[in-house]
CSV table of C-alpha atoms in Angstrom, one decimal:
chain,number,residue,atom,x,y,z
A,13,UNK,CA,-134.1,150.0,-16.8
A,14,UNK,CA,-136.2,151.2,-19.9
A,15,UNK,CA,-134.1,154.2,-21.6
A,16,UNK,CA,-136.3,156.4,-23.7
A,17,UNK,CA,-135.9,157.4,-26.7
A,18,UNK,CA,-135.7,161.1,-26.0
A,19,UNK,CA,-132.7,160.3,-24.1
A,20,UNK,CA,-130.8,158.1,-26.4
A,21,UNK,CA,-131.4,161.0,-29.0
A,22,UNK,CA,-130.1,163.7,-27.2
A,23,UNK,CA,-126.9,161.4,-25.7
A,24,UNK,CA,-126.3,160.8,-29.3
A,25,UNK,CA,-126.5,164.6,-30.6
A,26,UNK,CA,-123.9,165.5,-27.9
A,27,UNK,CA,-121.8,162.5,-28.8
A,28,UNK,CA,-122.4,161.9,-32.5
A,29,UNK,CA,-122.0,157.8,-31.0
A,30,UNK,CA,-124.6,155.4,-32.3
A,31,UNK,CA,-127.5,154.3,-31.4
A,32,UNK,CA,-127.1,150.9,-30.1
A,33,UNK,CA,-123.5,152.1,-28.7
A,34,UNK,CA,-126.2,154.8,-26.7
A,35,UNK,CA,-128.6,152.8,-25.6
A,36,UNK,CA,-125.4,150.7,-23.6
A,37,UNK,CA,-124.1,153.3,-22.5
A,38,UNK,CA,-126.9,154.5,-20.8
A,39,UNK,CA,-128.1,151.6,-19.2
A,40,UNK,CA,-124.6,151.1,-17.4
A,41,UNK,CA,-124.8,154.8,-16.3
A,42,UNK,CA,-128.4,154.0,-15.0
A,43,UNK,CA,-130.1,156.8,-17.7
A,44,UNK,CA,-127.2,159.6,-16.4
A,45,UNK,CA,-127.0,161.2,-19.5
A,46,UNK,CA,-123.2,162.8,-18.1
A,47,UNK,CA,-121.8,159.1,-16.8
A,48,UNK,CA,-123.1,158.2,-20.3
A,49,UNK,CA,-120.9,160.6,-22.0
A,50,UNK,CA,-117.7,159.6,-20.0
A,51,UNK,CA,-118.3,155.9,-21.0
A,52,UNK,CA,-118.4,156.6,-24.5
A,53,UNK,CA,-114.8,158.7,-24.1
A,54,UNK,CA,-113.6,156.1,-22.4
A,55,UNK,CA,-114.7,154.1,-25.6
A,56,UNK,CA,-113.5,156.1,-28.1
A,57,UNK,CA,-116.8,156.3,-29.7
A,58,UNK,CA,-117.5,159.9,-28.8
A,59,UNK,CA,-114.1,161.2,-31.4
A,60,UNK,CA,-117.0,161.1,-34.4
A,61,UNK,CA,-119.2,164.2,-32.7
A,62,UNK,CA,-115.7,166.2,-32.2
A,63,UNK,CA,-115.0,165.9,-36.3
A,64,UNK,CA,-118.8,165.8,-37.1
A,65,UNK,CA,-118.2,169.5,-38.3
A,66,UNK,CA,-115.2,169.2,-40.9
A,67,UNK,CA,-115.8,169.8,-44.1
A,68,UNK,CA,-115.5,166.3,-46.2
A,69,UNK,CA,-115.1,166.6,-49.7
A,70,UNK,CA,-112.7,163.7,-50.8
A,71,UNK,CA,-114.0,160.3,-51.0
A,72,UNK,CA,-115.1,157.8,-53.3
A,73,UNK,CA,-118.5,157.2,-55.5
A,74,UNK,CA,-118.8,153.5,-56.2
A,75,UNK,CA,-120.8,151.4,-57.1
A,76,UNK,CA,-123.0,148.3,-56.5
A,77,UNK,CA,-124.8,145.6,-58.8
A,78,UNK,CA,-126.7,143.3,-57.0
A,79,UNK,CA,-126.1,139.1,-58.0
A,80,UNK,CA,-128.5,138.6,-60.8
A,81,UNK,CA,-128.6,142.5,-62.2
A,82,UNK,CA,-131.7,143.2,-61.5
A,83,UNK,CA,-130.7,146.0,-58.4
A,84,UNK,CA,-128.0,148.8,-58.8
A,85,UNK,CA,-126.5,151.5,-56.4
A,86,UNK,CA,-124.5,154.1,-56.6
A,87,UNK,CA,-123.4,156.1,-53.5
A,88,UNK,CA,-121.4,159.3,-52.7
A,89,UNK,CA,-119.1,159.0,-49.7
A,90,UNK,CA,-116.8,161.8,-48.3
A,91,UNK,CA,-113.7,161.7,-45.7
A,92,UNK,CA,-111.6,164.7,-45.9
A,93,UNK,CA,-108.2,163.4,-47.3
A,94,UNK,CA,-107.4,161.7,-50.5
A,95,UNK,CA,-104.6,159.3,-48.6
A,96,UNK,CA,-108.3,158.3,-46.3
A,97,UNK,CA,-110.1,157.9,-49.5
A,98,UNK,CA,-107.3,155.3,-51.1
A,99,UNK,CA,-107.4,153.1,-48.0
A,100,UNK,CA,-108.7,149.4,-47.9
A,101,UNK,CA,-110.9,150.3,-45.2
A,102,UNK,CA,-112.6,153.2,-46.4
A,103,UNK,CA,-113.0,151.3,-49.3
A,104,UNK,CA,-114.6,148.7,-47.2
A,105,UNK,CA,-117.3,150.6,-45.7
A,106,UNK,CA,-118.2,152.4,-49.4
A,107,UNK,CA,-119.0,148.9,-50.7
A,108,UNK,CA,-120.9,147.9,-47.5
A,109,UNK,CA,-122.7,150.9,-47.5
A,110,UNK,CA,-123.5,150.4,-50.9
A,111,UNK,CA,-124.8,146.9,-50.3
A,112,UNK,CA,-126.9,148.3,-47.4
A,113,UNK,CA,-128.8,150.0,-49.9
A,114,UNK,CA,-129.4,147.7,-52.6
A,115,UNK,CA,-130.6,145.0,-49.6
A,116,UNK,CA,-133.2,147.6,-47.6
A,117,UNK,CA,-133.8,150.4,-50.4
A,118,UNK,CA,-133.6,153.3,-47.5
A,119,UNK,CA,-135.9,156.6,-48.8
A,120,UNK,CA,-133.3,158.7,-46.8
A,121,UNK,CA,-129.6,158.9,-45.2
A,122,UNK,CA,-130.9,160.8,-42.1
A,123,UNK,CA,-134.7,161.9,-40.4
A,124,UNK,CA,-133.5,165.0,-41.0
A,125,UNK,CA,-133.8,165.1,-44.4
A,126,UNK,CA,-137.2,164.0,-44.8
A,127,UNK,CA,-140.2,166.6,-45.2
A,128,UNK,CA,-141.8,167.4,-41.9
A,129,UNK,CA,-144.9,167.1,-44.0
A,130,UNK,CA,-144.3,163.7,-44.3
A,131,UNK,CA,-143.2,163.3,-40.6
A,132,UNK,CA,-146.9,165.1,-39.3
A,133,UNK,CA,-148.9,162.5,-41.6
A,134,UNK,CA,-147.3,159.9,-40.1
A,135,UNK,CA,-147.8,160.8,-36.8
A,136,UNK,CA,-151.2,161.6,-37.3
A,137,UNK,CA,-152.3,158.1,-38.9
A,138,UNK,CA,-150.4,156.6,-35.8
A,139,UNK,CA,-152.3,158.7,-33.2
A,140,UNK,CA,-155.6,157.7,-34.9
A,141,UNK,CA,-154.7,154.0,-34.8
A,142,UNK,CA,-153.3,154.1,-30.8
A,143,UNK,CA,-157.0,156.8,-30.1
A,144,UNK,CA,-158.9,153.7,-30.9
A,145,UNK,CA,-157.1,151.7,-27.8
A,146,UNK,CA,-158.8,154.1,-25.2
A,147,UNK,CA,-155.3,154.4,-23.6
A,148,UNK,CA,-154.4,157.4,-21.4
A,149,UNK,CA,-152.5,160.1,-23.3
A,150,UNK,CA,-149.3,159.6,-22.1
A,151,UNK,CA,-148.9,155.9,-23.3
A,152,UNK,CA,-150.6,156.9,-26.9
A,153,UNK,CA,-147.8,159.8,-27.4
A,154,UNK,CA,-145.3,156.8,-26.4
A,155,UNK,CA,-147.0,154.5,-28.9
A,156,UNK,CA,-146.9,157.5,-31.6
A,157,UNK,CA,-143.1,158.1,-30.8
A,158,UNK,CA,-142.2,154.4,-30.9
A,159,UNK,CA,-143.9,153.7,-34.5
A,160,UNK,CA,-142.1,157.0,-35.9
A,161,UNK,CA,-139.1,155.2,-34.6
A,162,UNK,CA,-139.7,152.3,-36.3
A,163,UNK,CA,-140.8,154.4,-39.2
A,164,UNK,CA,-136.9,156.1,-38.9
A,165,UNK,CA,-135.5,152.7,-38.8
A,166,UNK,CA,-136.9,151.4,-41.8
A,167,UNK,CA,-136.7,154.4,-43.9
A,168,UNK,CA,-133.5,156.0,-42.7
A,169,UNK,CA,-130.0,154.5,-43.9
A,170,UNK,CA,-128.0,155.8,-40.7
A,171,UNK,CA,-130.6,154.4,-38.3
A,172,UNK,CA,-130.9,150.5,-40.0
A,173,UNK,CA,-129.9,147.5,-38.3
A,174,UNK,CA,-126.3,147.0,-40.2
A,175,UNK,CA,-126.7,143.8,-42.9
A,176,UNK,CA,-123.8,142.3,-41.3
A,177,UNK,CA,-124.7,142.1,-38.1
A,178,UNK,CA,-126.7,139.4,-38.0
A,179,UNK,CA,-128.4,140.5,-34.2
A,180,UNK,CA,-129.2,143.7,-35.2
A,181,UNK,CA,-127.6,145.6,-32.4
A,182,UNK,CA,-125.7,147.4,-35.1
A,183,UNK,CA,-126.9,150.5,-37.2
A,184,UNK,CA,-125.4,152.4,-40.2
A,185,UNK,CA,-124.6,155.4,-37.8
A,186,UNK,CA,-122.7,152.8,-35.6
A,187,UNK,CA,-120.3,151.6,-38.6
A,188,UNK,CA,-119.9,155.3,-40.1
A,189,UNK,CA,-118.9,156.4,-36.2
A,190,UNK,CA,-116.8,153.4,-35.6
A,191,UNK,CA,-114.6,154.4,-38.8
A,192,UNK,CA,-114.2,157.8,-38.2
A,193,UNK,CA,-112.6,157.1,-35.0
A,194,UNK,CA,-110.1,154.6,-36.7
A,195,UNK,CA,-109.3,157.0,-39.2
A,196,UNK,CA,-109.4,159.9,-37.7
A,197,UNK,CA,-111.8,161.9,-40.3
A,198,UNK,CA,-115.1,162.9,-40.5
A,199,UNK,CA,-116.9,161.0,-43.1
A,200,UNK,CA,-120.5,162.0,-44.4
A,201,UNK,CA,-122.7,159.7,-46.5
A,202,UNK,CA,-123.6,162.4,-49.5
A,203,UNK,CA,-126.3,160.9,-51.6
A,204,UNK,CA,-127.2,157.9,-53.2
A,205,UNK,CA,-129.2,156.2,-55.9
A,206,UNK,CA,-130.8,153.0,-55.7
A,207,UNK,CA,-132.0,151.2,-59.0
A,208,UNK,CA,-134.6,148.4,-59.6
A,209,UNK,CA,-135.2,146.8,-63.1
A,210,UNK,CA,-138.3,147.7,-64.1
A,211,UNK,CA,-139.6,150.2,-61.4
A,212,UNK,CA,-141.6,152.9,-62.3
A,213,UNK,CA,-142.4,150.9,-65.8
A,214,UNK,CA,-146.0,151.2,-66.9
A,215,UNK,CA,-147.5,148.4,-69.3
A,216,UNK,CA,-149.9,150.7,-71.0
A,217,UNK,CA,-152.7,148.2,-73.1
A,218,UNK,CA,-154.3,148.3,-76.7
């Protein structure tokens, strides 16, 4: 059964569950976005959407230098205790999320944060690639929707394919959900700074 993106987005607004951990769900519950939401409870992956609104202003900013130091990162993450923030595993995830940017340079944490200028463009130069195909409407919009996807995937920290998870079947949002239900706080990605040697370095010539 294909499960469309439209779905897994709005399972995972009323859930706060990953992507991948969506996309599972659904399929078992045959795209019944309600059956979907009782397997994730039954999970436990559905406790991160019930804290998603406390306010998270402990936490840890750490950083990252990358083998060879030519890439550095530092990141802001929040949980909403200092005992959380002093744990090994929140710890963990800080550094793992800090490697996750130094290894795929993500523009932004969420789609929601970048301009919806930016968002129309792209949509644009995808509809005028997929109008060259002579394909019926519907199927362009579905080509537009799943290149913006793609775009999400590769631009977005919460939606990348985790760097430990060597299928893939893993995303940011996945491991950020999957702690919050072990610990038992909200925890929000808060910014971050990725560094390259050199970038942004003009040679000018005499």
């Amino acid at each position: 059964m294909v499960i469309s993106a439209e779905v897994v987005r709005e399972l995972r607004e009323k859930t706060g569950a990953g992507v991948m951990d969506c996309k599972s769900a659904l399929t078992e519950s045959d795209g019944n976005i309600e059956k979907a939401i009782e397997i994730l409870r039954g999970k436990g992956l559905s406790k991160a959407a019930k804290k998603s609104g406390r306010i998270a202003t402990e936490g840890l900013i750490a950083s990252y230098i990358h083998t060879g130091g030519k890439i550095g990162v530092l990141v802001e993450v929040n949980c909403e205790t200092d005992f959380v923030a002093r744990t090994d595993e929140f710890h963990g995830l800080v550094k793992d999320i800090a490697m996750q940017i130094a290894a795929t340079a993500p523009s932004w944490i969420n789609r929601e944060d970048i301009p919806e200028a930016m968002i129309e463009k792209e949509r644009e130069i995808y509809r005028s690639q997929a109008m060259g195909s002579r394909k019926p409407e519907e199927v362009i919009r579905k080509i537009v929707e799943g290149k913006l996807d793609k775009f999400y995937r590769d631009n977005c920290l919460m939606e990348q394919p985790f760097i430990k998870d060597e299928e893939g079947n893993t995303t940011v949002q996945d491991i950020v959900a999957q702690k919050i239900a072990k610990l038992g706080e909200n925890i929000i990605i808060r910014r971050f700074t990725r560094y390259l040697l050199g970038e942004g370095y003009r040679r000018i010539e005499i």
